[in-house]
mmCIF file of C-alpha atoms in Angstrom:
data_model
loop_
_atom_site.group_PDB
_atom_site.id
_atom_site.type_symbol
_atom_site.label_atom_id
_atom_site.label_comp_id
_atom_site.label_asym_id
_atom_site.label_seq_id
_atom_site.Cartn_x
_atom_site.Cartn_y
_atom_site.Cartn_z
ATOM 1 C CA MET A 180 3.859 -67.637 64.859
ATOM 2 C CA SER A 181 5.455 -64.628 63.488
ATOM 3 C CA ALA A 182 3.777 -62.664 60.521
ATOM 4 C CA SER A 183 5.283 -63.212 56.751
ATOM 5 C CA PRO A 184 7.393 -60.028 55.278
ATOM 6 C CA SER A 185 4.623 -59.565 52.914
ATOM 7 C CA ALA A 186 1.988 -59.443 55.540
ATOM 8 C CA ARG A 187 4.165 -56.947 57.852
ATOM 9 C CA LEU A 188 4.800 -54.415 54.508
ATOM 10 C CA ARG A 189 0.995 -54.498 53.941
ATOM 11 C CA ARG A 190 0.534 -52.992 57.563
ATOM 12 C CA ALA A 191 3.281 -50.720 57.063
ATOM 13 C CA LEU A 192 1.408 -49.316 54.210
ATOM 14 C CA ALA A 193 -1.655 -49.306 55.948
ATOM 15 C CA CYS A 194 -0.490 -47.301 58.630
ATOM 16 C CA ALA A 195 1.613 -44.748 56.354
ATOM 17 C CA LEU A 196 -1.503 -43.929 54.328
ATOM 18 C CA ALA A 197 -3.680 -43.476 57.238
ATOM 19 C CA ILE A 198 -1.136 -41.101 58.699
ATOM 20 C CA LEU A 199 -0.979 -39.359 55.177
ATOM 21 C CA ALA A 200 -4.343 -39.336 54.027
ATOM 22 C CA PRO A 201 -5.705 -36.298 56.139
ATOM 23 C CA GLY A 202 -2.489 -34.156 55.213
ATOM 24 C CA ILE A 203 -3.526 -35.208 51.179
ATOM 25 C CA HIS A 204 -7.058 -33.935 51.761
ATOM 26 C CA ALA A 205 -6.275 -30.749 53.471
ATOM 27 C CA ALA A 206 -4.089 -29.858 50.442
ATOM 28 C CA THR A 207 -6.764 -30.204 47.867
ATOM 29 C CA PRO A 208 -7.461 -26.754 46.615
ATOM 30 C CA GLU A 209 -10.958 -25.614 46.390
ATOM 31 C CA PRO A 210 -12.363 -24.821 42.813
ATOM 32 C CA ALA A 211 -11.828 -21.096 41.667
ATOM 33 C CA ALA A 212 -14.784 -19.005 41.720
ATOM 34 C CA GLY A 213 -15.518 -17.097 38.663
ATOM 35 C CA SER A 214 -14.028 -18.144 34.983
ATOM 36 C CA ALA A 215 -10.163 -17.866 34.354
ATOM 37 C CA LEU A 216 -10.406 -14.799 32.268
ATOM 38 C CA GLU A 217 -11.726 -12.724 35.290
ATOM 39 C CA THR A 218 -8.827 -13.620 37.230
ATOM 40 C CA ARG A 219 -6.270 -12.760 34.993
ATOM 41 C CA GLU A 220 -5.110 -9.191 33.881
ATOM 42 C CA VAL A 221 -6.650 -7.754 30.436
ATOM 43 C CA ARG A 222 -3.942 -7.410 28.106
ATOM 44 C CA ALA A 223 -4.109 -5.139 25.196
ATOM 45 C CA GLN A 224 -1.890 -4.302 21.892
ATOM 46 C CA LEU A 225 -1.340 -1.283 19.505
ATOM 47 C CA ALA A 226 -2.518 -1.520 16.133
ATOM 48 C CA PRO A 227 -2.462 1.197 13.451
ATOM 49 C CA ARG A 228 -5.727 2.794 12.316
ATOM 50 C CA ARG A 229 -5.314 1.931 8.710
ATOM 51 C CA TYR A 230 -2.400 -0.474 6.884
ATOM 52 C CA THR A 231 -2.029 -1.757 3.873
ATOM 53 C CA THR A 232 0.839 -3.490 1.624
ATOM 54 C CA LEU A 233 1.199 -1.634 -1.603
ATOM 55 C CA ALA A 234 1.956 -4.000 -4.659
ATOM 56 C CA ALA A 235 3.273 -3.445 -8.184
ATOM 57 C CA GLU A 236 0.563 -3.047 -10.620
ATOM 58 C CA ILE A 237 2.932 -3.651 -13.859
ATOM 59 C CA GLY A 238 6.230 -5.576 -14.845
ATOM 60 C CA ALA A 239 8.887 -2.617 -14.299
ATOM 61 C CA LYS A 240 12.184 -1.957 -12.564
ATOM 62 C CA ILE A 241 11.875 0.238 -9.796
ATOM 63 C CA ASN A 242 13.726 3.377 -10.485
ATOM 64 C CA ARG A 243 13.406 5.402 -7.307
ATOM 65 C CA LEU A 244 12.312 4.984 -3.529
ATOM 66 C CA PRO A 245 12.338 8.265 -2.439
ATOM 67 C CA LEU A 246 11.594 7.374 1.193
ATOM 68 C CA ALA A 247 13.376 4.850 3.714
ATOM 69 C CA GLU A 248 11.592 2.454 6.252
ATOM 70 C CA GLY A 249 10.155 4.241 9.038
ATOM 71 C CA ALA A 250 9.780 7.845 7.528
ATOM 72 C CA ALA A 251 6.794 9.481 7.196
ATOM 73 C CA PHE A 252 4.709 10.518 4.263
ATOM 74 C CA LYS A 253 1.614 12.291 3.359
ATOM 75 C CA GLN A 254 -1.479 11.367 1.212
ATOM 76 C CA GLY A 255 -0.628 11.225 -2.254
ATOM 77 C CA GLN A 256 3.247 11.556 -1.937
ATOM 78 C CA VAL A 257 4.785 9.325 -4.682
ATOM 79 C CA LEU A 258 6.267 6.378 -2.729
ATOM 80 C CA VAL A 259 7.552 3.948 -5.426
ATOM 81 C CA GLN A 260 8.872 5.291 -9.305
ATOM 82 C CA PHE A 261 9.088 2.677 -12.009
ATOM 83 C CA ASP A 262 11.066 3.267 -15.254
ATOM 84 C CA CYS A 263 8.681 3.268 -17.600
ATOM 85 C CA LEU A 264 10.438 4.082 -21.055
ATOM 86 C CA LEU A 265 8.793 1.106 -22.820
ATOM 87 C CA GLN A 266 5.578 1.757 -21.751
ATOM 88 C CA GLN A 267 6.021 5.613 -22.788
ATOM 89 C CA ALA A 268 7.034 4.136 -26.219
ATOM 90 C CA GLN A 269 3.965 1.958 -26.391
ATOM 91 C CA LEU A 270 1.765 5.096 -25.857
ATOM 92 C CA ALA A 271 3.843 6.978 -28.597
ATOM 93 C CA LYS A 272 3.457 4.165 -31.416
ATOM 94 C CA ALA A 273 -0.404 3.698 -30.104
ATOM 95 C CA GLN A 274 -1.045 7.735 -30.667
ATOM 96 C CA ALA A 275 0.665 7.427 -34.032
ATOM 97 C CA ALA A 276 -1.757 4.571 -35.223
ATOM 98 C CA LEU A 277 -4.806 6.795 -34.002
ATOM 99 C CA MET A 278 -3.253 9.714 -35.869
ATOM 100 C CA ALA A 279 -3.161 7.119 -39.037
ATOM 101 C CA ALA A 280 -6.695 5.936 -38.393
ATOM 102 C CA ASP A 281 -8.227 8.898 -37.856
ATOM 103 C CA THR A 282 -6.727 10.555 -41.306
ATOM 104 C CA ALA A 283 -8.023 7.361 -43.142
ATOM 105 C CA TRP A 284 -11.571 8.167 -41.684
ATOM 106 C CA ARG A 285 -11.653 11.572 -42.629
ATOM 107 C CA GLY A 286 -10.725 11.031 -46.205
ATOM 108 C CA ASN A 287 -13.128 8.296 -46.819
ATOM 109 C CA GLN A 288 -15.851 11.009 -45.479
ATOM 110 C CA LYS A 289 -15.032 13.115 -48.148
ATOM 111 C CA LEU A 290 -14.836 10.301 -50.728
ATOM 112 C CA ALA A 291 -18.242 9.220 -49.221
ATOM 113 C CA GLU A 292 -19.506 12.916 -49.990
ATOM 114 C CA LEU A 293 -18.464 11.999 -53.626
ATOM 115 C CA ASN A 294 -19.923 8.569 -53.436
ATOM 116 C CA SER A 295 -16.641 7.449 -54.155
ATOM 117 C CA VAL A 296 -16.360 5.103 -51.225
ATOM 118 C CA GLY A 297 -18.626 2.381 -49.960
ATOM 119 C CA ARG A 298 -20.736 2.383 -46.786
ATOM 120 C CA ILE A 299 -18.800 -0.576 -45.589
ATOM 121 C CA GLU A 300 -15.167 0.935 -45.773
ATOM 122 C CA LEU A 301 -16.260 4.072 -44.393
ATOM 123 C CA ASP A 302 -17.659 2.397 -40.919
ATOM 124 C CA VAL A 303 -14.664 0.160 -41.038
ATOM 125 C CA SER A 304 -12.176 3.097 -40.953
ATOM 126 C CA LYS A 305 -14.454 4.583 -38.336
ATOM 127 C CA ALA A 306 -14.141 1.204 -36.055
ATOM 128 C CA ASP A 307 -10.260 1.631 -36.437
ATOM 129 C CA VAL A 308 -10.367 4.779 -35.021
ATOM 130 C CA LEU A 309 -12.028 4.121 -32.121
ATOM 131 C CA LYS A 310 -9.824 0.760 -31.890
ATOM 132 C CA ALA A 311 -6.694 3.101 -31.925
ATOM 133 C CA GLN A 312 -8.395 5.462 -29.282
ATOM 134 C CA ALA A 313 -8.964 2.925 -26.736
ATOM 135 C CA GLU A 314 -5.181 1.578 -27.397
ATOM 136 C CA VAL A 315 -4.166 5.027 -26.501
ATOM 137 C CA ALA A 316 -6.156 5.255 -23.488
ATOM 138 C CA ALA A 317 -5.171 1.842 -22.287
ATOM 139 C CA ASN A 318 -1.018 2.653 -22.811
ATOM 140 C CA ARG A 319 -2.330 6.013 -20.789
ATOM 141 C CA ALA A 320 -3.559 3.916 -17.828
ATOM 142 C CA LEU A 321 -0.298 1.708 -17.821
ATOM 143 C CA ILE A 322 1.811 5.242 -17.767
ATOM 144 C CA GLY A 323 -0.398 6.018 -14.667
ATOM 145 C CA LYS A 324 0.926 2.933 -12.983
ATOM 146 C CA CYS A 325 4.230 3.788 -13.120
ATOM 147 C CA GLN A 326 4.456 5.239 -9.514
ATOM 148 C CA ILE A 327 2.407 4.639 -6.529
ATOM 149 C CA ALA A 328 1.299 7.575 -4.450
ATOM 150 C CA ALA A 329 0.109 7.176 -0.935
ATOM 151 C CA PRO A 330 -3.310 6.335 -0.201
ATOM 152 C CA PHE A 331 -3.213 7.817 3.277
ATOM 153 C CA SER A 332 -1.026 9.706 5.202
ATOM 154 C CA GLY A 333 1.186 7.671 7.440
ATOM 155 C CA ARG A 334 4.584 5.907 7.746
ATOM 156 C CA ILE A 335 6.535 2.902 5.897
ATOM 157 C CA ALA A 336 6.587 -0.105 7.855
ATOM 158 C CA GLU A 337 8.758 -2.042 5.626
ATOM 159 C CA GLN A 338 10.017 -1.915 2.410
ATOM 160 C CA LYS A 339 9.977 -5.551 0.530
ATOM 161 C CA ALA A 340 11.936 -4.211 -2.247
ATOM 162 C CA ARG A 341 14.972 -2.025 -3.404
ATOM 163 C CA GLU A 342 15.810 0.131 -6.188
ATOM 164 C CA GLN A 343 17.045 -1.155 -9.490
ATOM 165 C CA GLN A 344 14.971 -4.281 -8.740
ATOM 166 C CA TYR A 345 12.714 -5.562 -11.452
ATOM 167 C CA VAL A 346 9.219 -6.773 -9.970
ATOM 168 C CA GLN A 347 6.336 -8.534 -11.707
ATOM 169 C CA PRO A 348 2.888 -7.326 -11.482
ATOM 170 C CA GLY A 349 1.181 -8.227 -7.981
ATOM 171 C CA GLN A 350 4.554 -8.526 -6.234
ATOM 172 C CA ALA A 351 4.751 -6.847 -2.773
ATOM 173 C CA LEU A 352 6.711 -3.554 -2.535
ATOM 174 C CA MET A 353 6.001 -2.141 0.748
ATOM 175 C CA GLU A 354 3.932 -2.023 3.875
ATOM 176 C CA ILE A 355 2.550 1.109 5.133
ATOM 177 C CA LEU A 356 0.414 2.089 7.880
ATOM 178 C CA ASP A 357 -1.433 5.278 9.416
ATOM 179 C CA ASP A 358 -0.401 6.062 13.014
ATOM 180 C CA SER A 359 -1.691 9.150 13.521
ATOM 181 C CA GLN A 360 -4.450 7.563 15.526
ATOM 182 C CA LEU A 361 -3.291 4.079 17.478
ATOM 183 C CA GLU A 362 -6.122 1.603 18.112
ATOM 184 C CA LEU A 363 -6.401 -0.980 21.292
ATOM 185 C CA GLU A 364 -7.488 -4.477 20.432
ATOM 186 C CA PHE A 365 -8.048 -6.515 23.826
ATOM 187 C CA ILE A 366 -10.591 -9.113 25.238
ATOM 188 C CA VAL A 367 -12.905 -9.002 28.219
ATOM 189 C CA PRO A 368 -15.345 -10.980 30.197
ATOM 190 C CA SER A 369 -18.514 -10.841 28.397
ATOM 191 C CA ARG A 370 -19.972 -9.879 31.776
ATOM 192 C CA TRP A 371 -18.542 -6.451 31.339
ATOM 193 C CA LEU A 372 -21.152 -5.575 29.004
ATOM 194 C CA ALA A 373 -23.306 -4.722 31.874
ATOM 195 C CA TRP A 374 -21.246 -1.654 32.087
ATOM 196 C CA VAL A 375 -19.027 -1.010 29.094
ATOM 197 C CA ARG A 376 -20.498 1.190 26.621
ATOM 198 C CA ASN A 377 -18.891 3.139 23.538
ATOM 199 C CA GLY A 378 -17.007 6.027 25.056
ATOM 200 C CA THR A 379 -16.152 4.195 28.390
ATOM 201 C CA ALA A 380 -13.110 5.965 29.417
ATOM 202 C CA PHE A 381 -9.903 4.035 31.067
ATOM 203 C CA THR A 382 -6.355 3.683 31.384
ATOM 204 C CA VAL A 383 -3.821 1.405 30.010
ATOM 205 C CA HIS A 384 -0.210 0.839 31.033
ATOM 206 C CA ILE A 385 2.295 0.431 27.711
ATOM 207 C CA ASP A 386 5.134 -2.204 28.947
ATOM 208 C CA GLU A 387 7.407 -0.514 26.292
ATOM 209 C CA THR A 388 7.376 2.999 27.842
ATOM 210 C CA GLY A 389 6.296 2.128 31.276
ATOM 211 C CA LYS A 390 3.850 4.903 31.471
ATOM 212 C CA THR A 391 -0.188 4.715 31.599
ATOM 213 C CA TYR A 392 -2.086 6.665 29.016
ATOM 214 C CA PRO A 393 -5.515 7.384 28.791
ATOM 215 C CA ALA A 394 -8.276 5.826 26.216
ATOM 216 C CA LYS A 395 -11.639 5.078 25.648
ATOM 217 C CA VAL A 396 -13.774 2.248 24.008
ATOM 218 C CA GLN A 397 -14.264 2.625 20.384
ATOM 219 C CA ARG A 398 -15.951 -0.350 19.482
ATOM 220 C CA ILE A 399 -17.714 -3.375 20.890
ATOM 221 C CA GLY A 400 -17.403 -6.995 19.058
ATOM 222 C CA ALA A 401 -20.547 -7.601 17.695
ATOM 223 C CA ARG A 402 -20.471 -11.707 18.900
ATOM 224 C CA VAL A 403 -19.679 -13.054 22.196
ATOM 225 C CA ASP A 404 -17.447 -16.361 22.430
ATOM 226 C CA PRO A 405 -19.824 -18.864 24.249
ATOM 227 C CA VAL A 406 -16.891 -20.984 25.230
ATOM 228 C CA SER A 407 -14.670 -18.645 26.915
ATOM 229 C CA GLN A 408 -17.826 -16.224 27.759
ATOM 230 C CA SER A 409 -15.663 -12.890 26.308
ATOM 231 C CA VAL A 410 -15.934 -10.402 24.011
ATOM 232 C CA LYS A 411 -13.693 -8.351 21.831
ATOM 233 C CA LEU A 412 -13.220 -4.453 22.489
ATOM 234 C CA ASN A 413 -11.411 -1.791 20.393
ATOM 235 C CA ALA A 414 -10.448 1.203 22.004
ATOM 236 C CA VAL A 415 -8.769 4.401 21.090
ATOM 237 C CA ILE A 416 -5.573 6.229 22.447
ATOM 238 C CA ASP A 417 -7.179 9.754 23.663
ATOM 239 C CA GLY A 418 -4.234 11.876 22.335
ATOM 240 C CA ARG A 419 -1.248 12.087 20.502
ATOM 241 C CA PHE A 420 1.839 10.649 22.206
ATOM 242 C CA GLY A 421 5.266 10.415 19.833
ATOM 243 C CA GLU A 422 6.871 7.801 22.194
ATOM 244 C CA LEU A 423 3.879 5.040 21.097
ATOM 245 C CA ALA A 424 4.067 2.629 18.130
ATOM 246 C CA ALA A 425 2.006 -0.042 16.615
ATOM 247 C CA GLY A 426 2.720 -3.568 18.055
ATOM 248 C CA MET A 427 3.043 -2.173 21.521
ATOM 249 C CA SER A 428 1.431 -3.783 24.271
ATOM 250 C CA GLY A 429 0.247 -3.407 28.049
ATOM 251 C CA LYS A 430 -2.319 -4.138 30.558
ATOM 252 C CA VAL A 431 -5.780 -2.665 30.534
ATOM 253 C CA LEU A 432 -6.817 -0.694 34.051
ATOM 254 C CA MET A 433 -10.375 -1.099 33.867
ATOM 255 C CA ALA A 434 -13.212 -1.293 36.724
ATOM 256 C CA PRO A 435 -16.771 -0.859 36.784
ATOM 257 C CA PRO A 436 -18.366 2.026 38.194
ATOM 258 C CA GLN A 437 -18.778 2.483 41.670
ATOM 259 C CA ARG A 438 -22.457 2.087 42.937
#
């Protein structure tokens, strides 16, 4: 009696599995030795040593932006100039009020010598002088914010405002950075701490320029990531290379010392 179609199908599937099983078993990959971080190349990114965003401290119209994006500047150089006619008028008003208060106080002092004015009135006139002096100082401080000077030497990375634009206190005006010494930031396996030290020399291949540059480790991260078993390193390019710019990236070429 011939077997049913379903029985023949089951036997055929069993034979096929028996033939394919050895090949399937042989194709199963072996677990890779070591962590995934150690099997891939270490990438680094160039970052400026110092960078910040300059913001307006007063509400005013921008009168002048002397430098364009990408331009270099020196520490103390004016980067933003505001139109401060109103603030200057307020300072003149405060100075006039101080003059009037000072005149009244001096007059009361002379009257007090003649016992023609009370002690309370004399003290009040002196307090008016101190109040007027504070108003003058506050307005002078406000005038001092009518221009923004560079806190360090560097370059303008991005301008966020334009001339003749009215800005509010706290509004971002431009981003600046110090590219005099570019730093490298990258992550390495934590077991490299057995031989990596501050000052360890290595090279880095920058993708954008296609060149290799000398570098040295500057700082080692204070904490090891227990999950990835990695640590962050900061290094500095050893030398001045005009073609390098913040944001470029490349491959770290670092190997343990030969024993």
